[in-house]
PDB file of C-alpha atoms and ligand atoms in Angstrom:
ATOM      1  CA  MET V 813       0.000   0.000   0.000  1.00 51.00           C
ATOM      2  CA  ASN V 814       1.277   3.481  -0.683  1.00 56.00           C
ATOM      3  CA  SER V 815       0.531   6.621   1.290  1.00 51.00           C
ATOM      4  CA  GLN V 816      -1.900   7.801  -1.417  1.00 57.00           C
ATOM      5  CA  SER V 817      -4.334   4.935  -0.721  1.00 80.00           C
ATOM      6  CA  LYS V 818      -7.793   6.306  -0.217  1.00 91.00           C
ATOM      7  CA  PRO V 819      -9.718   5.313   2.910  1.00 96.00           C
ATOM      8  CA  HIS V 820     -13.315   4.192   2.381  1.00 97.00           C
ATOM      9  CA  ILE V 821     -15.900   4.874   5.074  1.00 98.00           C
ATOM     10  CA  LEU V 822     -17.196   1.799   6.889  1.00 98.00           C
ATOM     11  CA  PHE V 823     -18.990   3.587   9.738  1.00 98.00           C
ATOM     12  CA  THR V 824     -19.665   7.311   9.627  1.00 98.00           C
ATOM     13  CA  ARG V 825     -18.768   9.659  12.471  1.00 98.00           C
ATOM     14  CA  GLU V 826     -22.489   9.867  13.278  1.00 98.00           C
ATOM     15  CA  GLU V 827     -22.718   6.080  13.586  1.00 98.00           C
ATOM     16  CA  VAL V 828     -19.601   6.067  15.735  1.00 98.00           C
ATOM     17  CA  GLU V 829     -21.025   8.777  17.987  1.00 98.00           C
ATOM     18  CA  ALA V 830     -24.301   6.888  18.427  1.00 98.00           C
ATOM     19  CA  THR V 831     -22.463   3.655  19.213  1.00 98.00           C
ATOM     20  CA  VAL V 832     -20.128   5.282  21.733  1.00 98.00           C
ATOM     21  CA  LYS V 833     -23.214   6.780  23.415  1.00 98.00           C
ATOM     22  CA  LYS V 834     -24.837   3.337  23.555  1.00 98.00           C
ATOM     23  CA  LEU V 835     -21.683   1.816  25.083  1.00 98.00           C
ATOM     24  CA  ALA V 836     -21.457   4.643  27.645  1.00 98.00           C
ATOM     25  CA  ALA V 837     -25.074   4.026  28.665  1.00 98.00           C
ATOM     26  CA  GLU V 838     -24.401   0.287  29.212  1.00 98.00           C
ATOM     27  CA  ILE V 839     -21.163   0.916  31.108  1.00 98.00           C
ATOM     28  CA  GLY V 840     -22.703   3.715  33.190  1.00 98.00           C
ATOM     29  CA  LYS V 841     -25.527   1.419  34.243  1.00 98.00           C
ATOM     30  CA  ASP V 842     -23.264  -1.529  35.115  1.00 98.00           C
ATOM     31  CA  TYR V 843     -20.747   0.544  37.097  1.00 98.00           C
ATOM     32  CA  GLN V 844     -23.295   2.646  38.990  1.00 97.00           C
ATOM     33  CA  GLY V 845     -21.990   3.348  42.535  1.00 96.00           C
ATOM     34  CA  LYS V 846     -18.461   2.229  41.593  1.00 97.00           C
ATOM     35  CA  CYS V 847     -15.257   4.075  40.798  1.00 97.00           C
ATOM     36  CA  PRO V 848     -13.885   2.113  37.845  1.00 98.00           C
ATOM     37  CA  LEU V 849     -10.372   2.381  36.497  1.00 98.00           C
ATOM     38  CA  LEU V 850     -10.408   2.575  32.715  1.00 98.00           C
ATOM     39  CA  ILE V 851      -7.164   1.344  31.167  1.00 98.00           C
ATOM     40  CA  GLY V 852      -6.642   2.366  27.550  1.00 98.00           C
ATOM     41  CA  ILE V 853      -4.208   0.552  25.311  1.00 97.00           C
ATOM     42  CA  LEU V 854      -2.083   3.045  23.407  1.00 95.00           C
ATOM     43  CA  LYS V 855      -1.980   4.271  20.919  1.00 94.00           C
ATOM     44  CA  GLY V 856      -5.116   3.045  19.210  1.00 96.00           C
ATOM     45  CA  SER V 857      -7.601   3.626  22.050  1.00 97.00           C
ATOM     46  CA  PHE V 858      -6.921   7.313  22.703  1.00 98.00           C
ATOM     47  CA  VAL V 859      -9.713   8.807  20.572  1.00 98.00           C
ATOM     48  CA  PHE V 860     -12.311   6.283  21.719  1.00 98.00           C
ATOM     49  CA  MET V 861     -11.273   6.705  25.367  1.00 98.00           C
ATOM     50  CA  ALA V 862     -11.494  10.494  25.133  1.00 98.00           C
ATOM     51  CA  ASP V 863     -15.033  10.394  23.747  1.00 98.00           C
ATOM     52  CA  LEU V 864     -16.246   7.573  25.984  1.00 98.00           C
ATOM     53  CA  ILE V 865     -15.179   9.042  29.340  1.00 98.00           C
ATOM     54  CA  ARG V 866     -16.919  12.342  28.596  1.00 98.00           C
ATOM     55  CA  LEU V 867     -20.195  10.462  28.273  1.00 98.00           C
ATOM     56  CA  LEU V 868     -19.797   8.570  31.541  1.00 97.00           C
ATOM     57  CA  ASP V 869     -21.267  10.141  34.642  1.00 92.00           C
ATOM     58  CA  LEU V 870     -19.067   8.094  36.983  1.00 96.00           C
ATOM     59  CA  PRO V 871     -16.179   9.009  39.312  1.00 97.00           C
ATOM     60  CA  LEU V 872     -13.853   7.029  37.082  1.00 97.00           C
ATOM     61  CA  GLU V 873     -10.074   7.144  36.778  1.00 97.00           C
ATOM     62  CA  VAL V 874      -7.975   6.717  33.658  1.00 97.00           C
ATOM     63  CA  GLU V 875      -4.705   4.914  33.018  1.00 97.00           C
ATOM     64  CA  PHE V 876      -2.879   4.015  29.832  1.00 97.00           C
ATOM     65  CA  ILE V 877      -0.612   1.153  28.973  1.00 97.00           C
ATOM     66  CA  THR V 878       1.539   0.855  25.892  1.00 95.00           C
ATOM     67  CA  LEU V 879       1.921  -2.540  24.309  1.00 91.00           C
ATOM     68  CA  SER V 880       3.652  -3.417  21.111  1.00 81.00           C
ATOM     69  CA  SER V 881       2.563  -6.163  18.785  1.00 71.00           C
ATOM     70  CA  TYR V 882       2.677  -4.998  15.193  1.00 55.00           C
ATOM     71  CA  GLY V 883       5.796  -2.918  14.766  1.00 52.00           C
ATOM     72  CA  LYS V 884       5.873  -1.192  11.399  1.00 48.00           C
ATOM     73  CA  GLY V 885       3.648  -3.447   9.366  1.00 52.00           C
ATOM     74  CA  LYS V 886       0.173  -4.834   8.982  1.00 52.00           C
ATOM     75  CA  GLU V 887       0.734  -8.296  10.440  1.00 57.00           C
ATOM     76  CA  SER V 888       1.087  -9.011  14.134  1.00 56.00           C
ATOM     77  CA  SER V 889       4.484 -10.341  15.137  1.00 59.00           C
ATOM     78  CA  GLY V 890       2.668 -12.415  17.766  1.00 65.00           C
ATOM     79  CA  LYS V 891       5.126 -11.230  20.393  1.00 83.00           C
ATOM     80  CA  ILE V 892       3.541  -8.783  22.806  1.00 90.00           C
ATOM     81  CA  ARG V 893       5.657  -6.502  24.962  1.00 86.00           C
ATOM     82  CA  VAL V 894       4.766  -3.969  27.652  1.00 92.00           C
ATOM     83  CA  VAL V 895       6.486  -0.840  26.428  1.00 91.00           C
ATOM     84  CA  LYS V 896       5.090   1.450  29.128  1.00 90.00           C
ATOM     85  CA  GLY V 897       3.318  -0.012  32.139  1.00 87.00           C
ATOM     86  CA  LEU V 898       0.824   1.124  34.760  1.00 92.00           C
ATOM     87  CA  ARG V 899       1.748   3.864  37.202  1.00 89.00           C
ATOM     88  CA  ALA V 900      -0.440   2.686  40.103  1.00 88.00           C
ATOM     89  CA  PRO V 901      -1.526  -0.653  41.610  1.00 93.00           C
ATOM     90  CA  ILE V 902      -4.841  -2.074  40.385  1.00 97.00           C
ATOM     91  CA  LYS V 903      -5.385  -4.587  43.206  1.00 98.00           C
ATOM     92  CA  GLY V 904      -9.024  -4.460  44.338  1.00 98.00           C
ATOM     93  CA  ARG V 905     -10.040  -2.044  41.554  1.00 98.00           C
ATOM     94  CA  ASP V 906     -12.873  -2.457  39.073  1.00 98.00           C
ATOM     95  CA  VAL V 907     -10.838  -2.408  35.884  1.00 98.00           C
ATOM     96  CA  LEU V 908     -12.324  -1.825  32.445  1.00 98.00           C
ATOM     97  CA  VAL V 909      -9.881  -2.189  29.553  1.00 98.00           C
ATOM     98  CA  ILE V 910     -10.510   0.060  26.561  1.00 98.00           C
ATOM     99  CA  GLU V 911      -9.318  -1.292  23.210  1.00 98.00           C
ATOM    100  CA  ASP V 912      -9.751   0.022  19.675  1.00 98.00           C
ATOM    101  CA  ILE V 913      -9.718  -3.286  17.825  1.00 97.00           C
ATOM    102  CA  VAL V 914      -9.543  -6.977  18.662  1.00 97.00           C
ATOM    103  CA  ASP V 915      -8.015  -8.795  15.701  1.00 96.00           C
ATOM    104  CA  THR V 916      -6.117 -12.031  16.358  1.00 94.00           C
ATOM    105  CA  GLY V 917      -6.818 -11.527  20.071  1.00 95.00           C
ATOM    106  CA  LEU V 918      -3.137 -11.935  20.956  1.00 94.00           C
ATOM    107  CA  THR V 919      -2.705  -8.414  22.335  1.00 94.00           C
ATOM    108  CA  ILE V 920      -5.791  -8.357  24.518  1.00 96.00           C
ATOM    109  CA  SER V 921      -5.312 -11.926  25.770  1.00 96.00           C
ATOM    110  CA  PHE V 922      -1.811 -11.034  26.840  1.00 95.00           C
ATOM    111  CA  LEU V 923      -3.004  -7.874  28.579  1.00 96.00           C
ATOM    112  CA  LEU V 924      -5.941  -9.491  30.371  1.00 97.00           C
ATOM    113  CA  ASP V 925      -3.634 -12.232  31.704  1.00 96.00           C
ATOM    114  CA  TYR V 926      -1.112  -9.574  32.761  1.00 95.00           C
ATOM    115  CA  LEU V 927      -3.777  -7.548  34.588  1.00 97.00           C
ATOM    116  CA  ARG V 928      -5.527 -10.546  36.146  1.00 98.00           C
ATOM    117  CA  LYS V 929      -2.291 -11.436  37.964  1.00 96.00           C
ATOM    118  CA  LYS V 930      -2.474  -8.053  39.690  1.00 96.00           C
ATOM    119  CA  LYS V 931      -5.735  -9.094  41.378  1.00 98.00           C
ATOM    120  CA  PRO V 932      -8.302  -6.457  40.377  1.00 98.00           C
ATOM    121  CA  ALA V 933     -11.755  -6.769  41.971  1.00 98.00           C
ATOM    122  CA  SER V 934     -13.207  -7.125  38.479  1.00 98.00           C
ATOM    123  CA  LEU V 935     -11.807  -7.085  34.955  1.00 98.00           C
ATOM    124  CA  LYS V 936     -13.843  -6.384  31.838  1.00 98.00           C
ATOM    125  CA  LEU V 937     -13.182  -5.440  28.240  1.00 98.00           C
ATOM    126  CA  CYS V 938     -14.724  -2.737  26.100  1.00 98.00           C
ATOM    127  CA  ALA V 939     -13.694  -2.825  22.430  1.00 98.00           C
ATOM    128  CA  LEU V 940     -14.720  -0.344  19.784  1.00 98.00           C
ATOM    129  CA  THR V 941     -14.323  -2.881  16.982  1.00 98.00           C
ATOM    130  CA  ASP V 942     -13.975  -6.628  16.641  1.00 98.00           C
ATOM    131  CA  LYS V 943     -12.641  -8.561  13.641  1.00 98.00           C
ATOM    132  CA  PRO V 944     -13.679 -12.124  14.579  1.00 97.00           C
ATOM    133  CA  SER V 945     -12.607 -13.594  11.226  1.00 97.00           C
ATOM    134  CA  ARG V 946      -8.960 -13.174  12.267  1.00 95.00           C
ATOM    135  CA  ARG V 947      -9.208 -14.573  15.788  1.00 96.00           C
ATOM    136  CA  GLN V 948      -6.460 -16.922  16.998  1.00 95.00           C
ATOM    137  CA  ILE V 949      -7.352 -16.872  20.712  1.00 96.00           C
ATOM    138  CA  PRO V 950     -10.937 -16.725  22.051  1.00 96.00           C
ATOM    139  CA  VAL V 951     -11.741 -13.372  23.647  1.00 97.00           C
ATOM    140  CA  THR V 952     -14.837 -12.319  25.608  1.00 98.00           C
ATOM    141  CA  ILE V 953     -15.747  -8.734  24.798  1.00 98.00           C
ATOM    142  CA  ASP V 954     -18.088  -7.366  27.473  1.00 98.00           C
ATOM    143  CA  TYR V 955     -18.923  -4.146  25.619  1.00 98.00           C
ATOM    144  CA  LEU V 956     -18.581  -4.112  21.819  1.00 98.00           C
ATOM    145  CA  GLY V 957     -19.134  -1.274  19.371  1.00 98.00           C
ATOM    146  CA  PHE V 958     -18.838  -2.722  15.865  1.00 98.00           C
ATOM    147  CA  THR V 959     -18.048  -6.041  14.244  1.00 98.00           C
ATOM    148  CA  VAL V 960     -15.831  -5.318  11.242  1.00 98.00           C
ATOM    149  CA  PRO V 961     -15.008  -7.363   8.129  1.00 97.00           C
ATOM    150  CA  ASN V 962     -11.568  -8.748   7.342  1.00 96.00           C
ATOM    151  CA  LYS V 963     -10.309  -5.476   5.875  1.00 96.00           C
ATOM    152  CA  PHE V 964      -7.623  -3.129   7.067  1.00 96.00           C
ATOM    153  CA  ILE V 965      -9.437  -0.802   9.460  1.00 97.00           C
ATOM    154  CA  VAL V 966      -8.229   2.772  10.045  1.00 98.00           C
ATOM    155  CA  GLY V 967      -9.498   6.003  11.567  1.00 98.00           C
ATOM    156  CA  TYR V 968     -10.883   7.118  14.927  1.00 98.00           C
ATOM    157  CA  GLY V 969      -7.497   6.331  16.476  1.00 98.00           C
ATOM    158  CA  ILE V 970      -6.698   3.202  14.454  1.00 98.00           C
ATOM    159  CA  ASP V 971      -3.678   3.342  12.159  1.00 96.00           C
ATOM    160  CA  TRP V 972      -2.022   1.677   9.253  1.00 94.00           C
ATOM    161  CA  ASP V 973       1.704   2.146   9.733  1.00 91.00           C
ATOM    162  CA  GLU V 974       0.963   5.203  11.933  1.00 94.00           C
ATOM    163  CA  LYS V 975      -1.232   6.801   9.260  1.00 95.00           C
ATOM    164  CA  PHE V 976      -4.953   7.663   9.296  1.00 97.00           C
ATOM    165  CA  ARG V 977      -5.480   7.799  13.080  1.00 98.00           C
ATOM    166  CA  TYR V 978      -6.937  11.306  12.680  1.00 98.00           C
ATOM    167  CA  LEU V 979      -9.872  10.288  10.465  1.00 98.00           C
ATOM    168  CA  PRO V 980     -13.179  10.958  12.257  1.00 98.00           C
ATOM    169  CA  ASP V 981     -14.963   8.019  10.596  1.00 98.00           C
ATOM    170  CA  ILE V 982     -14.097   4.331  10.902  1.00 98.00           C
ATOM    171  CA  CYS V 983     -12.692   3.444   7.485  1.00 98.00           C
ATOM    172  CA  PHE V 984     -10.885   0.701   5.628  1.00 98.00           C
ATOM    173  CA  VAL V 985      -8.032   0.822   3.161  1.00 96.00           C
ATOM    174  CA  GLU V 986      -7.198  -1.607   0.396  1.00 90.00           C
ATOM    175  CA  VAL V 987      -3.813  -3.159   1.053  1.00 78.00           C
ATOM    176  CA  GLU V 988      -1.816  -4.370  -1.935  1.00 72.00           C
ATOM    177  CA  ASP V 989       0.952  -6.857  -1.230  1.00 62.00           C
TER     178      ASP V 989
HETATM  179  C1  LIG B 990      -3.321  -2.844  17.388  1.00 89.58           C
HETATM  180  C2  LIG B 990      -4.628  -2.534  18.098  1.00 89.58           C
HETATM  181  C3  LIG B 990      -4.719  -3.615  19.131  1.00 89.58           C
HETATM  182  C4  LIG B 990      -3.998  -4.784  18.486  1.00 89.58           C
HETATM  183  C5  LIG B 990      -5.003  -5.773  17.991  1.00 89.58           C
HETATM  184  O1  LIG B 990      -2.293  -2.252  18.119  1.00 89.58           O
HETATM  185  O2  LIG B 990      -4.601  -1.249  18.664  1.00 89.58           O
HETATM  186  O3  LIG B 990      -4.085  -3.251  20.336  1.00 89.58           O
HETATM  187  O4  LIG B 990      -3.234  -4.248  17.403  1.00 89.58           O
HETATM  188  O5  LIG B 990      -4.379  -6.834  17.318  1.00 89.58           O
HETATM  189  P1  LIG B 990      -4.401  -8.354  17.785  1.00 89.58           P
HETATM  190  O6  LIG B 990      -5.785  -8.666  18.293  1.00 89.58           O
HETATM  191  O7  LIG B 990      -4.088  -9.091  16.505  1.00 89.58           O
HETATM  192  O8  LIG B 990      -3.345  -8.526  18.807  1.00 89.58           O
HETATM  193  P2  LIG B 990      -0.852  -1.921  17.525  1.00 89.58           P
HETATM  194  O9  LIG B 990       0.139  -2.903  18.053  1.00 89.58           O
HETATM  195  O10 LIG B 990      -0.950  -1.778  16.035  1.00 89.58           O
HETATM  196  O11 LIG B 990      -0.488  -0.555  18.202  1.00 89.58           O
HETATM  197  P3  LIG B 990      -1.283   0.850  18.216  1.00 89.58           P
HETATM  198  O12 LIG B 990      -2.447   0.693  19.189  1.00 89.58           O
HETATM  199  O13 LIG B 990      -0.257   1.812  18.689  1.00 89.58           O
HETATM  200  O14 LIG B 990      -1.772   1.140  16.821  1.00 89.58           O
END
């Protein structure tokens, strides 16, 4: 793929907004009376996280963790690393992980195992998009925005080789080998 590849809209910004509102309503209801810790996986989750938390009327806290799985390409290396970890303990906390896309499931499975060992009171996953056709490890997504086809998804925080994160719609690009 070259940098001139044109993104095609899969879900418009209006559809994204409506879906994020729907997710916030579900999460707000389930975490009523609690003070959840939302952990976003960088970089992809930053746009989704920013919109989601402003729709949640909860005394929540936010953390970010940086993992690396893809490097500079479109295929996962399969080797997940914590590049930048958590700054505070999560023991006894109600943790909700915020992810932009679940593809093979390798990244989120690694992270959920990593977090579970730190003994949170509860651990759930909210994913903006899910690409089940690519799954290698089963993943339970507690709050899901969109199921996406087996195309290269970009926009609303999601990149291809660090490009297209700024697009306000969820798009796909054609990738030529
Ligand atoms: C992407 C995405 C997920 C992961 C999903 O992250 O944000 O974290 O890949 O893929 P998987 O289910 O096949 O593991 P990436 O490593 O590209 O980093 P980024 O969030 O900085 O874009």
